[in-house]
CSV table of C-alpha atoms in Angstrom, one decimal:
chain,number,residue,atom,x,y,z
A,1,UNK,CA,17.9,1.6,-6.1
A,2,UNK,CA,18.5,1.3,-2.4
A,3,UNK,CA,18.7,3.9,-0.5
A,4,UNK,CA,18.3,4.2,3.4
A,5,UNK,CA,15.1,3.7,4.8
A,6,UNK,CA,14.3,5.3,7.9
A,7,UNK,CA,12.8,4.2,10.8
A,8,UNK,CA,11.0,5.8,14.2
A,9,UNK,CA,9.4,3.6,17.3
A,10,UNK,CA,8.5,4.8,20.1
A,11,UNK,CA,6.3,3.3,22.9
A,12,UNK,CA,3.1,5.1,23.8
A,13,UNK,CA,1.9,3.4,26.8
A,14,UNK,CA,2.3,-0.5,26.1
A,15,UNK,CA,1.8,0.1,22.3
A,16,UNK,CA,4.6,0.5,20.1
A,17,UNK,CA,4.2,3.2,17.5
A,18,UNK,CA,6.4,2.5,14.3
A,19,UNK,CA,6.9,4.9,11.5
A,20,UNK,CA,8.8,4.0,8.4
A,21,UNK,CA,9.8,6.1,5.5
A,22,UNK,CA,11.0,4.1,2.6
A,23,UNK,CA,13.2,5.9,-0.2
A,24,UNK,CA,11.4,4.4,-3.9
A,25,UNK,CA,10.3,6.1,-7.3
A,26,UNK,CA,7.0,3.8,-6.7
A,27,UNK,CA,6.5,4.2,-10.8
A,28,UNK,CA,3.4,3.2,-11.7
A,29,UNK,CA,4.0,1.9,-15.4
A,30,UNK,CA,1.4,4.5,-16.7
A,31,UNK,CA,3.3,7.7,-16.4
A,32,UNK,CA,4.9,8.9,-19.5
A,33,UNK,CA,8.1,10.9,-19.9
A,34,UNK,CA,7.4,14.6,-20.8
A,35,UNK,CA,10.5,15.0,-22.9
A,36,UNK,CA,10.4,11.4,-24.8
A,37,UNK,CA,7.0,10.5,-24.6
A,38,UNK,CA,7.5,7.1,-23.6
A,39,UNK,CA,6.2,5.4,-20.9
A,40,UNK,CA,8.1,5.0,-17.8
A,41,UNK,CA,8.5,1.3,-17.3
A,42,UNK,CA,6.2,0.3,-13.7
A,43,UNK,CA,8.9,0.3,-10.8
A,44,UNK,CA,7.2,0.1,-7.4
A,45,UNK,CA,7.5,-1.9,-3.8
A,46,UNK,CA,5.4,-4.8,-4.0
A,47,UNK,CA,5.9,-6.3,-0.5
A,48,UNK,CA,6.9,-4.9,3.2
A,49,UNK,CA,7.6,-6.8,6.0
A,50,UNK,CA,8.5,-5.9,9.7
A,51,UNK,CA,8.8,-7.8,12.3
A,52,UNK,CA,9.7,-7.0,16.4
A,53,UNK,CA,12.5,-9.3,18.2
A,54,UNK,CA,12.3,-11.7,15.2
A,55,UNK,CA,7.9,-12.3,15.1
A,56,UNK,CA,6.4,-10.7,12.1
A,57,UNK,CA,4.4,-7.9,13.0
A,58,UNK,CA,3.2,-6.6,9.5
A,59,UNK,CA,3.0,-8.3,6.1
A,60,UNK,CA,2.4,-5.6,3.4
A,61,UNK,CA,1.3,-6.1,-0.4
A,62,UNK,CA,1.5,-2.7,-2.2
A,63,UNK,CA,0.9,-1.1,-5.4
A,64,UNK,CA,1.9,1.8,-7.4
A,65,UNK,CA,-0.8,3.7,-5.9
A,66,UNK,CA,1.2,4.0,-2.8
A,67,UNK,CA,2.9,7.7,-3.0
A,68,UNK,CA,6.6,8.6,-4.2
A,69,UNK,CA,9.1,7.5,-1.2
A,70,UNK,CA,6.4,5.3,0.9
A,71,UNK,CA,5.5,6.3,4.3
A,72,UNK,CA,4.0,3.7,6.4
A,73,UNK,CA,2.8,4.0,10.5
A,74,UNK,CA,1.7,0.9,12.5
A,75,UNK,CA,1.2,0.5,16.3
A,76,UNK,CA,2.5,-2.8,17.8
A,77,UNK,CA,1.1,-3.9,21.6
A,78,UNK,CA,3.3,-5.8,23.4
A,79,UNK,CA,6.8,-5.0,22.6
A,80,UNK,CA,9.1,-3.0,25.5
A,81,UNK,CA,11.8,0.2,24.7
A,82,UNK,CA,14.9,-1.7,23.4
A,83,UNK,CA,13.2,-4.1,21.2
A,84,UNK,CA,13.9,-4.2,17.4
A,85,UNK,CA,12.3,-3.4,14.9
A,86,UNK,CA,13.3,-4.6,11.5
A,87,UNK,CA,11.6,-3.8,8.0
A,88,UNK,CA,12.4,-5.3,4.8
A,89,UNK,CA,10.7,-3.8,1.1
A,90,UNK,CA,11.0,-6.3,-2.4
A,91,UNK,CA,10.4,-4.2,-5.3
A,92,UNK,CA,8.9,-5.5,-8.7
A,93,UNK,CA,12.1,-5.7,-10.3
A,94,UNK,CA,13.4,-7.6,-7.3
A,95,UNK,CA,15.2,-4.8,-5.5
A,96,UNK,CA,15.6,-5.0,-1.6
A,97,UNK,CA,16.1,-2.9,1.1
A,98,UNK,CA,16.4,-3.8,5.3
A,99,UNK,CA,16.9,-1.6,8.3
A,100,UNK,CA,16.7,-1.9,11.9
A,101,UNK,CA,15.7,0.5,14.7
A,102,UNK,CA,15.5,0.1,18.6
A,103,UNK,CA,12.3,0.7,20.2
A,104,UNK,CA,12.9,4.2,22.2
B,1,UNK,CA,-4.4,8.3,-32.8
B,2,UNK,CA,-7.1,6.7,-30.3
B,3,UNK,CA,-6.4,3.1,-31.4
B,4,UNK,CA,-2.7,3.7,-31.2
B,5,UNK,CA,-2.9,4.9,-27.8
B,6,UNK,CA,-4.6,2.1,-26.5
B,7,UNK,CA,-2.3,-0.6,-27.9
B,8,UNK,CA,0.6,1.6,-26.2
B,9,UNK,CA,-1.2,1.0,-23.0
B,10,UNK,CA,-2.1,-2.2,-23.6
B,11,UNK,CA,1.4,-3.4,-24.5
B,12,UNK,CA,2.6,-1.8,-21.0
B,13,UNK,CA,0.2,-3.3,-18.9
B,14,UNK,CA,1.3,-6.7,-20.5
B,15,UNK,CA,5.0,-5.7,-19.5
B,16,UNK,CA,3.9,-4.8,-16.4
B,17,UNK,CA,2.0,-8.0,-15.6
B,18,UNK,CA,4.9,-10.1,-16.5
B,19,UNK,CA,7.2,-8.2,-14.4
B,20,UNK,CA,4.8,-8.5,-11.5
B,21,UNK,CA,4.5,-12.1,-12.0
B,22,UNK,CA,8.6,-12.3,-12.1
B,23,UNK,CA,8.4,-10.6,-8.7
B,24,UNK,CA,5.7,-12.8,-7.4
B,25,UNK,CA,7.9,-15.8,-8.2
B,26,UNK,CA,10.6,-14.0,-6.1
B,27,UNK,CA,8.5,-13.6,-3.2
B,28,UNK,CA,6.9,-16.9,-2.6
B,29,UNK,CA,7.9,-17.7,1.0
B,30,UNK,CA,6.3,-13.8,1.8
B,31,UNK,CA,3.4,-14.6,-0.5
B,32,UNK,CA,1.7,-17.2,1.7
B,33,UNK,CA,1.3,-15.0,4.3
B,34,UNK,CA,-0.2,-12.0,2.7
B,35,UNK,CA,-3.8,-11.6,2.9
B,36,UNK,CA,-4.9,-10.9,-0.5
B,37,UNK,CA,-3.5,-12.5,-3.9
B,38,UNK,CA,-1.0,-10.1,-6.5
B,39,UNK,CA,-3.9,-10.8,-8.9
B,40,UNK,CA,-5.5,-8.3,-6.8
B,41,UNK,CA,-3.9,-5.7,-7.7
B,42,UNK,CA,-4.1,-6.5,-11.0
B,43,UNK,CA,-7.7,-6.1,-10.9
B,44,UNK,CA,-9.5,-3.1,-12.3
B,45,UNK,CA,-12.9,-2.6,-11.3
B,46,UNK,CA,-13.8,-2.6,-7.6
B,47,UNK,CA,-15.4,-5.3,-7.9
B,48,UNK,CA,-13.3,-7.5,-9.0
B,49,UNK,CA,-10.9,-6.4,-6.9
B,50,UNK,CA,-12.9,-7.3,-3.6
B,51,UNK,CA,-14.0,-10.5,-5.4
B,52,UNK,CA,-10.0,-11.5,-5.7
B,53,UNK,CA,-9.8,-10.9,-2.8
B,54,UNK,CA,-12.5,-12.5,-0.7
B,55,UNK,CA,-14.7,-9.0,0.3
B,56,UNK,CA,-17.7,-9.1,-1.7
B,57,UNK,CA,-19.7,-9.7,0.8
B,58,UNK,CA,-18.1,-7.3,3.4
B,59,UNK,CA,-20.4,-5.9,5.8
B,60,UNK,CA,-20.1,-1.8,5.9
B,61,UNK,CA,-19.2,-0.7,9.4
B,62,UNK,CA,-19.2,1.9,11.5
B,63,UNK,CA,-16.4,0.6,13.5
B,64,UNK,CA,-14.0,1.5,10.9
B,65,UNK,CA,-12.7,5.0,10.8
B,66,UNK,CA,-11.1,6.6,8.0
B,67,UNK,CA,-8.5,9.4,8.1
B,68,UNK,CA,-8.3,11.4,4.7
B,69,UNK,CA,-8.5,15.0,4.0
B,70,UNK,CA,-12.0,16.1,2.5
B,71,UNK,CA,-10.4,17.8,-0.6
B,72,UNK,CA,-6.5,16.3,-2.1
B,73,UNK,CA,-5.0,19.5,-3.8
B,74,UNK,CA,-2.5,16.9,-4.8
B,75,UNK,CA,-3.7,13.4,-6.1
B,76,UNK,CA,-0.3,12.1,-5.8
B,77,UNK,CA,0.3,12.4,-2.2
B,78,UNK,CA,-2.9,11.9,-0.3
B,79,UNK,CA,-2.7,10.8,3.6
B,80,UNK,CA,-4.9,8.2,4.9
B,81,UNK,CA,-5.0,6.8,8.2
B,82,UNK,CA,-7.7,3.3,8.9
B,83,UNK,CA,-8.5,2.5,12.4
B,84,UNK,CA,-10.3,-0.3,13.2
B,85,UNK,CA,-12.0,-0.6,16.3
B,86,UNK,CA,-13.4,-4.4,15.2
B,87,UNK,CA,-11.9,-6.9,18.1
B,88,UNK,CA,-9.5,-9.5,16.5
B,89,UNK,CA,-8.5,-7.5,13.4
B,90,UNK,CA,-5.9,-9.6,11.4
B,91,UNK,CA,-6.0,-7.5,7.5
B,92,UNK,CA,-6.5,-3.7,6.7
B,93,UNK,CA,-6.5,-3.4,2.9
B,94,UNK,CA,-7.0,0.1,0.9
B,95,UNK,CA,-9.3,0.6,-2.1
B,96,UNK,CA,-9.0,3.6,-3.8
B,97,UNK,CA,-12.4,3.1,-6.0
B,98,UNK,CA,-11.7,5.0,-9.0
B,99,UNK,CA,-7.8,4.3,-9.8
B,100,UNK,CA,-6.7,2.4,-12.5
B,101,UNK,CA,-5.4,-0.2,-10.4
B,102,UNK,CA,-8.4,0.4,-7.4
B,103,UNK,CA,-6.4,-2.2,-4.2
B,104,UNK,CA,-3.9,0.0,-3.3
B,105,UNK,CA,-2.2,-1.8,-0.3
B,106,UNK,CA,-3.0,-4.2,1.9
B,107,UNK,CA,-1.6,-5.1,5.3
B,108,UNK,CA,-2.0,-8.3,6.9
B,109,UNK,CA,-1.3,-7.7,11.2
B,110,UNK,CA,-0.1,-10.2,13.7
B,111,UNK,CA,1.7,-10.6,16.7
B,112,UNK,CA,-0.4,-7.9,18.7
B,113,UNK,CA,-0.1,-5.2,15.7
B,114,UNK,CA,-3.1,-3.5,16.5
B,115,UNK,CA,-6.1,-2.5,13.8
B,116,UNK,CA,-4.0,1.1,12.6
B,117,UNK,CA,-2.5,1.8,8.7
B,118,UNK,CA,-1.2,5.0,8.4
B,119,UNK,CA,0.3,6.1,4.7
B,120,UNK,CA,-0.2,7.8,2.1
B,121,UNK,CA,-1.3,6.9,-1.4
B,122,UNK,CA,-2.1,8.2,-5.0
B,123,UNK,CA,-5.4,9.2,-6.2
B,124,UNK,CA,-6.1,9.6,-10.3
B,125,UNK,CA,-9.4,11.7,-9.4
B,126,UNK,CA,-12.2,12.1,-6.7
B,127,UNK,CA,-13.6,9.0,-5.6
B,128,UNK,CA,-14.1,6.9,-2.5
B,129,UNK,CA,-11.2,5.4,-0.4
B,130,UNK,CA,-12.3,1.8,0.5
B,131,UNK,CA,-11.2,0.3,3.7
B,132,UNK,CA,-11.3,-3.6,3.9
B,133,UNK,CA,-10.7,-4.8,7.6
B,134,UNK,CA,-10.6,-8.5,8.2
B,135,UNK,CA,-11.5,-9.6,11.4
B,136,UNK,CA,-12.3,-13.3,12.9
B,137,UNK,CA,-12.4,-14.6,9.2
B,138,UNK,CA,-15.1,-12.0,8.0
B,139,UNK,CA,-14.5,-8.5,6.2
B,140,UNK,CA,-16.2,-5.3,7.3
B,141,UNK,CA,-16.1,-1.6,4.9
B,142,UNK,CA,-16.5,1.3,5.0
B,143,UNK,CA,-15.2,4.3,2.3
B,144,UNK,CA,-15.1,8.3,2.5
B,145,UNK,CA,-15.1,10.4,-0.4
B,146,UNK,CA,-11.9,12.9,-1.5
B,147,UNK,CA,-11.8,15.1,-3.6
B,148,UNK,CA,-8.5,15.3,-5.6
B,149,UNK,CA,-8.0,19.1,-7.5
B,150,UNK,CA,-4.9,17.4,-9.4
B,151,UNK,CA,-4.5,13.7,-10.2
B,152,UNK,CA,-1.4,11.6,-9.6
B,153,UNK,CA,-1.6,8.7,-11.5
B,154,UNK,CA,-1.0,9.9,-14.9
B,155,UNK,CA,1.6,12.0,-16.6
């Protein structure tokens, strides 16, 4: 379910460099249990979004073959320390998550 | 035995595709904006894939560097990092060639993001990792090989 997210940024000369680590299963719907044998139903991030003071930034479409608790890094130019960052993650089964995090 | 298994996965993959689709009704307003169609990830083949999502004809580059380790010990966890170094990038996708479900992610970058994907992703077995970077309205490739010791996509 939804579980903090966690956010770095941090400039790097006028480019912003953000890191995100987003808490999901990210099932794939192919994996089978190993003590029932059944499959484990597909439970995974379809979309990520981040945006800087507001403007969209990023505009992710994801799989299950993104890894267990999703890390994702992108560099921004243009923003300045004290700008926000803010990420939002919709899940298949309609699940969402947001945080925020100030530039530093 | 065989014939049983398949109509398991076949029955999930149905589930799965109607779940997706439920999602994708969710997400219209987001939708527009993102560079390739869900029924790209519902492709299979590489191929088709691409085709879905506009990249047949993408033109391998060298201005496109990919990140990855040589050899995955673990197929479920397996970093990779796409630069591009093309002027006016606007879409960085991720093909993992040989997964069941090959378009991994793909990342559509405005407002001065620059042409740089960092994550990590999960590999059934060794094959190439495809980037797709869209830039000025065209796509550009390239892929390196890893090697995965353990896959990740199955149980």
């Amino acid at each position: 379910m939804a579980e903090p997210m966690r956010i770095r940024a941090t400039m790097a000369g006028d480019v912003a460099d953000v890191k995100v680590l987003m808490n999901h299963t990210m099932e794939t719907g192919v994996r089978k249990d190993a003590k029932t044998g059944q499959l484990i139903p597909a439970h995974y991030i379809t979309d990520v979004t981040a945006s800087i003071n507001g403007a969209k930034v990023l505009d992710a479409g994801m799989s299950g073959g993104i890894s267990k608790n999703p890390y994702l890094g992108f560099k921004v130019k243009g923003p300045k320390a004290g700008d926000k960052v803010v990420v939002n993650w919709v899940d298949n089964k309609g699940d969402k998550n947001t945080a925020e995090a100030t530039i530093g | 035995m065989n014939a049983l298994r398949r109509n398991v996965l076949k029955s999930a993959a149905g589930a799965g595709t109607v779940a997706v689709a439920v999602a994708a009704g969710l997400l219209k307003p987001t939708m527009a904006l993102a560079g390739a169609p869900r029924t790209a990830f519902e492709a299979k083949t590489v191929g088709d894939a691409l085709k879905s999502m506009g990249a047949s004809g993408a033109a391998d580059s060298k201005d496109i560097t990919i990140k990855a380790p040589d050899i995955a010990e673990n197929g479920a966890v397996v970093p990779v990092e796409v630069t591009s170094g093309i002027a006016g990038t606007t879409a960085i996708a991720i093909v993992a060639e040989k997964n069941a479900t090959p378009l991994v992610a793909d990342f559509d970058l405005t407002n001065g993001a620059q042409g740089f994907i960092s994550t990590r992703i999960k590999m059934g077995q060794t094959s190439l990792i495809r980037a797709v970077v869209t830039a000025g309205g065209k796509t550009y490739t390239s892929a390196k090989e890893v090697k995965v010791t353990i896959g990740g996509c199955g149980g």
